Short mmCIF file of C-alpha atoms in Angstrom, two decimals:
data_model
loop_
_atom_site.label_atom_id
_atom_site.label_comp_id
_atom_site.label_asym_id
_atom_site.label_seq_id
_atom_site.Cartn_x
_atom_site.Cartn_y
_atom_site.Cartn_z
CA UNK X 28 37.79 -3.47 -4.92
CA UNK X 29 36.47 -6.67 -6.49
CA UNK X 30 34.77 -7.50 -3.25
CA UNK X 31 32.88 -4.20 -3.31
CA UNK X 32 31.58 -4.84 -6.83
CA UNK X 33 30.68 -8.39 -5.79
CA UNK X 34 28.61 -6.95 -2.88
CA UNK X 35 26.65 -4.74 -5.31
CA UNK X 36 26.05 -7.67 -7.69
CA UNK X 37 25.02 -9.77 -4.71
CA UNK X 38 22.51 -7.16 -3.54
CA UNK X 39 20.92 -6.48 -6.90
CA UNK X 40 20.87 -9.96 -8.45
CA UNK X 41 21.91 -12.83 -6.24
CA UNK X 42 20.24 -11.88 -2.96
CA UNK X 43 17.78 -9.27 -4.17
CA UNK X 44 15.85 -8.30 -1.01
CA UNK X 45 12.48 -8.05 -2.78
CA UNK X 46 12.54 -10.91 -5.27
CA UNK X 47 14.85 -13.44 -3.62
CA UNK X 48 14.88 -12.78 0.12
CA UNK X 49 11.32 -11.41 0.31
CA UNK X 50 12.20 -8.94 3.03
CA UNK X 51 10.50 -5.67 3.90
CA UNK X 52 7.11 -6.65 2.52
CA UNK X 53 5.16 -3.84 4.23
CA UNK X 54 6.67 -0.95 2.22
CA UNK X 55 6.85 -3.19 -0.86
CA UNK X 56 3.10 -3.55 -0.91
CA UNK X 57 2.12 -0.20 0.52
CA UNK X 58 4.04 2.40 -1.46
CA UNK X 59 4.17 0.75 -4.88
CA UNK X 60 1.07 2.51 -6.20
CA UNK X 61 3.15 4.63 -8.59
CA UNK X 62 6.67 4.16 -9.93
CA UNK X 63 7.77 7.52 -8.49
CA UNK X 64 6.79 6.42 -4.98
CA UNK X 65 8.62 3.12 -5.48
CA UNK X 66 11.84 4.86 -6.52
CA UNK X 67 11.53 7.39 -3.68
CA UNK X 68 10.98 4.74 -1.04
CA UNK X 69 13.78 2.59 -2.45
CA UNK X 70 16.29 5.43 -2.45
CA UNK X 71 15.33 6.59 1.07
CA UNK X 72 15.84 3.05 2.33
CA UNK X 73 19.15 2.85 0.42
CA UNK X 74 20.41 6.01 2.13
CA UNK X 75 19.52 4.67 5.57
CA UNK X 76 20.96 1.24 4.76
CA UNK X 77 24.31 2.54 3.50
CA UNK X 78 24.93 4.77 6.50
CA UNK X 79 23.58 2.30 9.06
CA UNK X 80 25.85 -0.42 7.64
CA UNK X 81 28.80 1.98 7.63
CA UNK X 82 28.28 3.18 11.21
CA UNK X 83 27.43 -0.22 12.65
CA UNK X 84 30.42 -1.78 10.95
CA UNK X 85 32.71 0.98 12.23
CA UNK X 86 31.39 0.55 15.78
CA UNK X 87 31.16 -3.24 15.71
CA UNK X 88 34.10 -3.74 18.07
CA UNK X 89 32.88 -1.12 20.55
CA UNK X 90 29.24 -2.18 20.85
CA UNK X 91 28.90 -4.91 23.49
CA UNK X 92 27.33 -8.07 22.14
CA UNK X 93 24.48 -8.14 24.65
CA UNK X 94 23.07 -4.71 23.83
CA UNK X 95 23.81 -4.70 20.13
CA UNK X 96 20.19 -4.81 18.94
CA UNK X 97 19.07 -1.71 20.92
CA UNK X 98 22.26 0.03 19.79
CA UNK X 99 21.51 -0.82 16.15
CA UNK X 100 17.92 0.39 16.56
CA UNK X 101 19.10 3.75 17.94
CA UNK X 102 21.52 4.21 15.04
CA UNK X 103 18.91 3.27 12.45
CA UNK X 104 16.21 5.43 14.07
CA UNK X 105 18.52 8.47 14.10
CA UNK X 106 19.33 7.99 10.41
CA UNK X 107 15.65 7.57 9.56
CA UNK X 108 14.85 10.80 11.39
CA UNK X 109 17.53 12.60 9.36
CA UNK X 110 16.16 11.21 6.09
CA UNK X 111 12.64 12.13 7.14
CA UNK X 112 13.61 15.75 7.89
CA UNK X 113 15.55 16.02 4.61
CA UNK X 114 12.62 14.68 2.58
CA UNK X 115 10.23 17.00 4.36
CA UNK X 116 12.44 19.97 3.51
CA UNK X 117 13.46 19.18 -0.07
CA UNK X 118 10.88 16.76 -1.57
CA UNK X 119 7.62 17.62 0.24
CA UNK X 120 5.44 15.92 -2.41
CA UNK X 121 7.22 12.60 -1.91
CA UNK X 122 7.15 13.11 1.86
CA UNK X 123 3.38 13.46 1.87
CA UNK X 124 2.76 10.53 -0.50
CA UNK X 125 5.01 8.12 1.43
CA UNK X 126 3.55 9.36 4.72
CA UNK X 127 3.91 7.05 7.68
CA UNK X 128 6.15 4.62 5.78
CA UNK X 129 9.17 6.89 6.13
CA UNK X 130 9.40 6.55 9.93
CA UNK X 131 8.53 2.87 9.49
CA UNK X 132 11.85 2.32 7.65
CA UNK X 133 13.17 1.79 11.20
CA UNK X 134 11.39 -1.53 11.48
CA UNK X 135 12.21 -2.66 7.93
CA UNK X 136 13.60 -6.20 8.17
CA UNK X 137 16.26 -5.49 5.54
CA UNK X 138 18.11 -2.93 7.65
CA UNK X 139 18.40 -4.87 10.90
CA UNK X 140 18.88 -8.05 8.89
CA UNK X 141 21.89 -6.67 7.02
CA UNK X 142 23.29 -5.15 10.21
CA UNK X 143 23.17 -8.55 11.88
CA UNK X 144 24.17 -10.66 8.92
CA UNK X 145 26.84 -8.52 7.30
CA UNK X 146 27.81 -5.22 8.93
CA UNK X 147 28.46 -6.77 12.34
CA UNK X 148 31.08 -9.09 10.84
CA UNK X 149 32.78 -7.11 8.08
CA UNK X 150 34.76 -3.92 7.57
CA UNK X 151 33.15 -0.48 6.99
CA UNK X 152 33.95 -0.26 3.26
CA UNK X 153 32.51 -3.66 2.33
CA UNK X 154 29.52 -3.01 4.58
CA UNK X 155 28.81 0.32 2.92
CA UNK X 156 28.94 -1.36 -0.50
CA UNK X 157 26.71 -4.13 0.82
CA UNK X 158 24.28 -1.38 1.84
CA UNK X 159 24.46 0.18 -1.63
CA UNK X 160 23.88 -3.20 -3.30
CA UNK X 161 21.00 -4.22 -1.06
CA UNK X 162 19.45 -0.74 -1.26
CA UNK X 163 19.65 -0.68 -5.06
CA UNK X 164 18.24 -4.20 -5.17
CA UNK X 165 15.33 -3.03 -3.03
CA UNK X 166 14.86 0.04 -5.25
CA UNK X 167 14.85 -2.13 -8.39
CA UNK X 168 12.34 -4.52 -6.82
CA UNK X 169 10.00 -1.75 -5.68
CA UNK X 170 10.23 0.04 -9.02
CA UNK X 171 9.42 -3.11 -11.02
CA UNK X 172 6.37 -3.92 -8.88
CA UNK X 173 5.31 -0.26 -8.94
CA UNK X 174 5.60 -0.04 -12.74
CA UNK X 175 3.40 -3.12 -13.17
CA UNK X 176 0.82 -1.72 -10.76
CA UNK X 177 0.90 1.74 -12.29
CA UNK X 178 0.47 0.44 -15.85
CA UNK X 179 -2.42 -1.85 -14.89
CA UNK X 180 -4.07 0.46 -12.40
CA UNK X 181 -3.50 3.97 -13.73
CA UNK X 182 -2.37 3.32 -17.31
CA UNK X 183 0.80 5.30 -16.78
CA UNK X 184 4.52 5.01 -16.11
CA UNK X 185 6.14 7.63 -13.86
CA UNK X 186 2.99 9.71 -14.23
CA UNK X 187 3.08 9.59 -18.06
CA UNK X 188 -0.35 8.31 -19.10
CA UNK X 189 -0.67 6.20 -22.24
CA UNK X 190 -3.65 3.91 -21.71
CA UNK X 191 -7.15 5.40 -22.08
CA UNK X 192 -9.27 5.49 -18.96
CA UNK X 193 -11.71 2.82 -20.14
CA UNK X 194 -9.01 0.16 -20.30
CA UNK X 195 -7.56 0.58 -16.81
CA UNK X 196 -8.05 -1.91 -14.01
CA UNK X 197 -8.42 0.39 -11.03
CA UNK X 198 -8.17 -2.41 -8.48
CA UNK X 199 -4.45 -2.80 -9.13
CA UNK X 200 -3.88 0.70 -7.81
CA UNK X 201 -5.77 -0.13 -4.61
CA UNK X 202 -4.85 -2.36 -1.69
CA UNK X 203 -6.02 -5.74 -3.10
CA UNK X 204 -4.02 -5.18 -6.30
CA UNK X 205 -0.79 -5.17 -4.32
CA UNK X 206 -1.54 -8.65 -3.01
CA UNK X 207 -2.48 -9.91 -6.48
CA UNK X 208 0.68 -8.56 -8.13
CA UNK X 209 2.87 -10.11 -5.46
CA UNK X 210 0.94 -13.38 -5.74
CA UNK X 211 1.59 -13.42 -9.48
CA UNK X 212 5.26 -12.72 -8.91
CA UNK X 213 5.71 -15.52 -6.36
CA UNK X 214 3.73 -17.90 -8.60
CA UNK X 215 6.16 -17.13 -11.44
CA UNK X 216 9.07 -17.82 -9.11
CA UNK X 217 7.51 -21.17 -8.23
CA UNK X 218 6.97 -21.98 -11.90
CA UNK X 219 10.51 -21.26 -12.97
CA UNK X 220 11.90 -22.61 -9.70
CA UNK X 221 13.74 -19.32 -9.28
CA UNK X 222 15.62 -18.97 -6.02
CA UNK X 223 13.26 -17.31 -3.57
CA UNK X 224 12.66 -17.35 0.17
CA UNK X 225 9.02 -18.24 -0.45
CA UNK X 226 9.81 -21.56 -2.09
CA UNK X 227 12.60 -22.27 0.33
CA UNK X 228 15.40 -22.48 -2.22
CA UNK X 229 17.53 -19.71 -0.69
CA UNK X 230 20.31 -20.88 1.57
CA UNK X 231 19.21 -19.66 4.99
CA UNK X 232 22.67 -19.19 6.42
CA UNK X 233 23.30 -15.83 4.78
CA UNK X 234 20.33 -14.25 6.50
CA UNK X 235 19.91 -13.03 10.02
CA UNK X 236 16.27 -13.94 10.15
CA UNK X 237 16.33 -16.87 7.73
CA UNK X 238 14.11 -15.03 5.26
CA UNK X 239 11.25 -15.31 7.70
CA UNK X 240 10.09 -11.81 8.52
CA UNK X 241 8.02 -13.05 11.41
CA UNK X 242 11.15 -13.86 13.32
CA UNK X 243 13.02 -10.75 12.25
CA UNK X 244 13.21 -8.86 15.48
CA UNK X 245 16.27 -8.37 17.60
CA UNK X 246 15.42 -10.61 20.52
CA UNK X 247 14.13 -13.47 18.44
CA UNK X 248 17.15 -13.25 16.16
CA UNK X 249 19.40 -14.03 19.09
CA UNK X 250 17.28 -16.94 20.25
CA UNK X 251 17.06 -18.17 16.66
CA UNK X 252 20.80 -18.13 16.41
CA UNK X 253 21.03 -20.04 19.68
CA UNK X 254 18.40 -22.53 18.55
CA UNK X 255 20.07 -23.06 15.19
CA UNK X 256 23.41 -23.48 16.91
CA UNK X 257 21.97 -26.15 19.20
CA UNK X 258 20.40 -27.96 16.24
CA UNK X 259 23.63 -27.76 14.30
CA UNK X 260 25.71 -29.01 17.19
CA UNK X 261 23.26 -31.82 17.78
CA UNK X 262 23.37 -32.79 14.12
CA UNK X 263 27.15 -32.72 14.17
CA UNK X 264 27.26 -34.75 17.37
CA UNK X 265 24.78 -37.23 15.90
CA UNK X 266 26.80 -37.52 12.73
CA UNK X 267 30.00 -37.98 14.70
CA UNK X 268 28.35 -40.57 16.94
CA UNK X 269 26.93 -42.40 13.94
CA UNK X 270 30.31 -42.36 12.26
CA UNK X 271 31.99 -43.61 15.40
CA UNK X 272 29.37 -46.32 15.84
CA UNK X 273 29.75 -47.34 12.21
CA UNK X 274 33.51 -47.41 12.56
CA UNK X 275 33.27 -49.48 15.71
CA UNK X 276 30.83 -51.83 14.07
CA UNK X 277 33.08 -52.20 11.06
CA UNK X 278 36.07 -52.79 13.32
CA UNK X 279 34.14 -55.31 15.36
CA UNK X 280 32.96 -57.08 12.22
CA UNK X 281 36.49 -57.14 10.88
CA UNK X 282 37.78 -58.46 14.18
CA UNK X 283 35.06 -61.06 14.28
CA UNK X 284 35.77 -62.06 10.71
CA UNK X 285 39.47 -62.22 11.46
CA UNK X 286 38.74 -64.24 14.60
CA UNK X 287 36.50 -66.58 12.64
CA UNK X 288 39.11 -67.01 9.95
CA UNK X 289 41.77 -67.67 12.57
CA UNK X 290 39.49 -70.15 14.31
CA UNK X 291 38.77 -71.89 11.02
CA UNK X 292 42.43 -71.95 10.22
CA UNK X 293 43.17 -73.33 13.64
CA UNK X 294 40.37 -75.87 13.25
CA UNK X 295 41.73 -76.77 9.84
CA UNK X 296 45.21 -77.20 11.25
CA UNK X 297 43.77 -79.28 14.07
CA UNK X 298 41.91 -81.38 11.53
CA UNK X 299 45.07 -81.74 9.43
CA UNK X 300 47.00 -82.66 12.52
CA UNK X 301 44.33 -85.19 13.39
CA UNK X 302 44.43 -86.57 9.83
CA UNK X 303 48.19 -86.94 10.02
CA UNK X 304 47.86 -88.87 13.18
CA UNK W 18 -18.99 8.36 23.18
CA UNK W 19 -20.27 8.11 19.62
CA UNK W 20 -17.00 9.50 18.29
CA UNK W 21 -15.06 6.98 20.36
CA UNK W 22 -16.99 4.08 18.84
CA UNK W 23 -16.46 5.56 15.40
CA UNK W 24 -12.70 5.67 16.02
CA UNK W 25 -12.64 2.03 17.14
CA UNK W 26 -14.77 0.79 14.23
CA UNK W 27 -12.81 2.94 11.80
CA UNK W 28 -9.49 1.57 12.97
CA UNK W 29 -10.67 -2.04 13.14
CA UNK W 30 -12.65 -2.39 9.93
CA UNK W 31 -12.57 0.61 7.61
CA UNK W 32 -8.85 1.34 7.78
CA UNK W 33 -7.86 -2.21 8.69
CA UNK W 34 -4.19 -2.10 9.62
CA UNK W 35 -3.24 -5.04 7.44
CA UNK W 36 -5.63 -5.11 4.55
CA UNK W 37 -5.70 -1.42 3.78
CA UNK W 38 -2.68 0.09 5.58
CA UNK W 39 -0.19 -2.74 4.91
CA UNK W 40 1.40 -2.60 8.34
CA UNK W 41 2.28 -5.77 10.20
CA UNK W 42 2.24 -7.93 7.09
CA UNK W 43 5.11 -10.14 8.21
CA UNK W 44 3.30 -11.82 11.12
CA UNK W 45 0.12 -11.76 9.05
CA UNK W 46 1.72 -13.99 6.41
CA UNK W 47 4.12 -15.81 8.73
CA UNK W 48 2.04 -16.76 11.78
CA UNK W 49 -1.27 -17.53 10.08
CA UNK W 50 -0.94 -21.27 9.46
CA UNK W 51 -3.11 -22.31 12.43
CA UNK W 52 -6.08 -20.61 14.10
CA UNK W 53 -4.67 -21.29 17.60
CA UNK W 54 -1.34 -19.60 17.00
CA UNK W 55 -2.94 -16.72 15.15
CA UNK W 56 -5.29 -16.17 18.10
CA UNK W 57 -2.25 -16.10 20.40
CA UNK W 58 -0.52 -13.64 18.11
CA UNK W 59 -3.65 -11.49 17.97
CA UNK W 60 -3.92 -11.50 21.76
CA UNK W 61 -0.30 -10.47 22.12
CA UNK W 62 -0.73 -7.70 19.56
CA UNK W 63 -3.84 -6.32 21.31
CA UNK W 64 -1.96 -6.36 24.61
CA UNK W 65 1.17 -4.68 23.29
CA UNK W 66 -0.50 -2.09 21.04
CA UNK W 67 -2.86 -0.90 23.80
CA UNK W 68 0.03 -0.64 26.26
CA UNK W 69 2.21 1.06 23.66
CA UNK W 70 -0.55 3.56 22.82
CA UNK W 71 -0.82 4.48 26.51
CA UNK W 72 2.92 4.80 27.05
CA UNK W 73 3.78 6.58 23.80
CA UNK W 74 0.95 9.05 24.29
CA UNK W 75 2.21 9.87 27.81
CA UNK W 76 5.79 10.21 26.54
CA UNK W 77 4.71 12.42 23.69
CA UNK W 78 2.54 14.73 25.83
CA UNK W 79 4.77 14.96 28.89
CA UNK W 80 8.29 14.62 27.52
CA UNK W 81 8.58 15.39 23.82
CA UNK W 82 6.17 18.34 23.60
CA UNK W 83 7.36 20.26 26.72
CA UNK W 84 11.01 19.94 25.66
CA UNK W 85 10.11 20.83 22.06
CA UNK W 86 11.78 17.74 20.60
CA UNK W 87 8.83 16.18 18.76
CA UNK W 88 11.11 15.39 15.82
CA UNK W 89 12.67 12.71 18.01
CA UNK W 90 9.39 10.79 18.15
CA UNK W 91 10.58 7.88 15.96
CA UNK W 92 13.64 7.18 18.12
CA UNK W 93 11.75 7.69 21.38
CA UNK W 94 8.82 5.50 20.36
CA UNK W 95 10.83 2.57 19.02
CA UNK W 96 13.01 2.49 22.12
CA UNK W 97 10.03 2.76 24.44
CA UNK W 98 8.21 0.00 22.58
CA UNK W 99 11.24 -2.31 22.58
CA UNK W 100 11.83 -1.74 26.28
CA UNK W 101 8.13 -2.13 27.03
CA UNK W 102 7.90 -5.47 25.24
CA UNK W 103 10.95 -6.78 27.10
CA UNK W 104 9.53 -5.55 30.38
CA UNK W 105 6.09 -7.04 29.76
CA UNK W 106 7.71 -10.35 28.85
CA UNK W 107 9.74 -10.41 32.07
CA UNK W 108 6.75 -9.34 34.16
CA UNK W 109 4.45 -11.97 32.67
CA UNK W 110 7.06 -14.70 33.01
CA UNK W 111 7.44 -14.00 36.71
CA UNK W 112 3.91 -13.05 37.79
CA UNK W 113 1.34 -14.39 35.32
CA UNK W 114 2.81 -17.64 34.00
CA UNK W 115 -0.49 -18.76 32.46
CA UNK W 116 -0.71 -15.65 30.28
CA UNK W 117 2.99 -15.95 29.50
CA UNK W 118 2.42 -19.48 28.26
CA UNK W 119 -0.28 -18.23 25.92
CA UNK W 120 1.42 -15.08 24.61
CA UNK W 121 5.07 -15.52 25.54
CA UNK W 122 6.48 -16.84 22.30
CA UNK W 123 4.83 -14.09 20.29
CA UNK W 124 6.03 -11.17 22.38
CA UNK W 125 9.59 -10.93 21.03
CA UNK W 126 8.20 -11.17 17.49
CA UNK W 127 6.27 -7.93 17.80
CA UNK W 128 9.03 -5.72 19.19
CA UNK W 129 9.81 -4.40 15.76
CA UNK W 130 6.44 -5.07 14.17
CA UNK W 131 5.42 -2.15 11.95
CA UNK W 132 1.89 -2.24 13.33
CA UNK W 133 2.93 -1.25 16.85
CA UNK W 134 5.13 1.67 15.83
CA UNK W 135 2.70 2.53 13.04
CA UNK W 136 -0.29 2.89 15.36
CA UNK W 137 1.75 4.98 17.82
CA UNK W 138 2.79 7.32 15.01
CA UNK W 139 -0.76 7.47 13.62
CA UNK W 140 -2.00 8.60 17.03
CA UNK W 141 0.43 11.51 16.92
CA UNK W 142 -0.28 12.31 13.28
CA UNK W 143 -4.03 12.49 13.86
CA UNK W 144 -3.51 14.47 17.09
CA UNK W 145 -5.59 12.11 19.19
CA UNK W 146 -5.81 12.80 22.91
CA UNK W 147 -5.12 10.12 25.53
CA UNK W 148 -8.50 8.37 25.45
CA UNK W 149 -8.74 8.47 21.67
CA UNK W 150 -5.20 7.13 21.34
CA UNK W 151 -6.04 4.14 23.48
CA UNK W 152 -9.28 3.61 21.57
CA UNK W 153 -7.47 3.85 18.24
CA UNK W 154 -4.77 1.45 19.43
CA UNK W 155 -7.38 -1.01 20.64
CA UNK W 156 -9.33 -0.77 17.38
CA UNK W 157 -6.18 -1.23 15.31
CA UNK W 158 -5.19 -4.31 17.27
CA UNK W 159 -8.67 -5.80 17.05
CA UNK W 160 -8.56 -5.25 13.30
CA UNK W 161 -5.23 -7.07 13.16
CA UNK W 162 -6.63 -9.99 15.17
CA UNK W 163 -9.77 -10.23 13.03
CA UNK W 164 -7.74 -10.26 9.82
CA UNK W 165 -5.13 -12.78 10.97
CA UNK W 166 -7.69 -15.19 12.48
CA UNK W 167 -9.83 -15.02 9.33
CA UNK W 168 -6.81 -15.71 7.14
CA UNK W 169 -5.73 -18.59 9.39
CA UNK W 170 -9.14 -20.24 9.23
CA UNK W 171 -9.23 -19.86 5.45
CA UNK W 172 -5.74 -21.33 5.20
CA UNK W 173 -6.76 -24.25 7.39
CA UNK W 174 -9.73 -25.02 5.19
CA UNK W 175 -7.88 -24.72 1.86
CA UNK W 176 -4.99 -26.82 3.11
CA UNK W 177 -6.27 -30.04 1.54
CA UNK W 178 -7.52 -28.42 -1.65
CA UNK W 179 -5.98 -29.27 -4.97
CA UNK W 180 -4.06 -26.05 -5.67
CA UNK W 181 -2.13 -25.79 -8.97
CA UNK W 182 1.56 -26.38 -8.33
CA UNK W 183 2.64 -22.83 -9.19
CA UNK W 184 0.24 -21.33 -6.68
CA UNK W 185 1.11 -23.59 -3.77
CA UNK W 186 2.66 -21.93 -0.76
CA UNK W 187 2.74 -18.18 -0.54
CA UNK W 188 0.98 -17.22 -3.82
CA UNK W 189 -2.34 -18.72 -2.73
CA UNK W 190 -2.02 -17.00 0.67
CA UNK W 191 -1.43 -13.67 -1.07
CA UNK W 192 -4.41 -14.18 -3.36
CA UNK W 193 -6.56 -15.06 -0.34
CA UNK W 194 -5.46 -11.87 1.39
CA UNK W 195 -6.17 -9.89 -1.78
CA UNK W 196 -9.73 -11.23 -1.85
CA UNK W 197 -10.06 -10.43 1.87
CA UNK W 198 -8.85 -6.91 1.12
CA UNK W 199 -11.59 -6.54 -1.49
CA UNK W 200 -14.13 -7.71 1.08
CA UNK W 201 -12.81 -5.22 3.64
CA UNK W 202 -13.09 -2.42 1.07
CA UNK W 203 -16.83 -2.88 1.48
CA UNK W 204 -16.56 -1.38 4.96
CA UNK W 205 -15.43 1.94 3.55
CA UNK W 206 -19.02 3.11 3.23
CA UNK W 207 -19.52 2.53 6.97
CA UNK W 208 -17.99 5.82 8.07
CA UNK W 209 -18.16 9.05 6.13
#
């Protein structure tokens, strides 16, 4: 049970997908115009993430290694379709305001990233809790960014207006504002040296795509793993070789020193012998 | 013809896929350090999005609609796009090595790029026919290339500037893209 709580803590605080890992930037910037949209997007992603982690983890021994990425994509796409239909039926207002970003949950780095990095290696229960943690972390991240943008841009929080129209900065509700808010956030992370993928202080090993969204697609993940493995092996081999060389050198030096000492001793004895004579 | 041009210009400049739709941000921020690589990425994106527009439109019209399973479009499109990218990569590697050298490394990166799936879904949403889908896909991809090459050239020229410590790295890139987004908002008057 402790492990499950640890997964949730890990997702919300330690490896928060928005603030620390910087994954899934497209929805983060696109749907954070109002806090309601942020929460809706976050919870939809959470639902997909929990069930995709659960199913992938349950099937991890059946899915052959070579076709795992297409298999994951099919599972995730089916879940996204279910969520999309449910939203369309029960929350039509949210469905229309999130628009194309609901089907685009399929290509969200977080989902395939967690499937690769966690669900493919751990049991269903832990994986489901990992999904809950990561999903809630994503929801928290989106909601925080959305609240900042909504206050600055529309003078409101969750649709509740409290700043008069003359004092609003409309640009924060539009596309450029998203970039500026995120720029401010990453600048703060740099200033306080907070762990973040953008300033390279997150250990890369825990991530399937190393925090680099550009490489977060199935095929490249595999080649990345291979490349990293080669680099690691090479480093290990180098270290071993260096160690061996150092050891040999030390042994040789010791031997030489011993030989020299012996020779000196012998020379000394010879000299003594000569003196005696 | 006039409508076709309007669709292309609209997709490339007015509703720029990156700066106003926020799709395909990951390569936009990740692969924009050098103009050369961003040109390669742009070329690969144009190639894949145009092909994907053709294929997804055919699949939608001749498979999903007749069988009345349009709700499966997300699954069908992502699988088709993933398979297509793999296929194109293998084909180029074997038959057009020069093009493969130029685009090859970028192809796997765009399998799950939001922009590719996004433009395929937009085509369906806006009920474009075959020719308009291809035009929209082409315009979208050109818009992507324009934005990423512009950002790369700006990044190259601000590389040696004295940026305050806190804004070094990704913050300055994000601010640059925000300013570019403001500039691209100027295009919105182009099409009514």
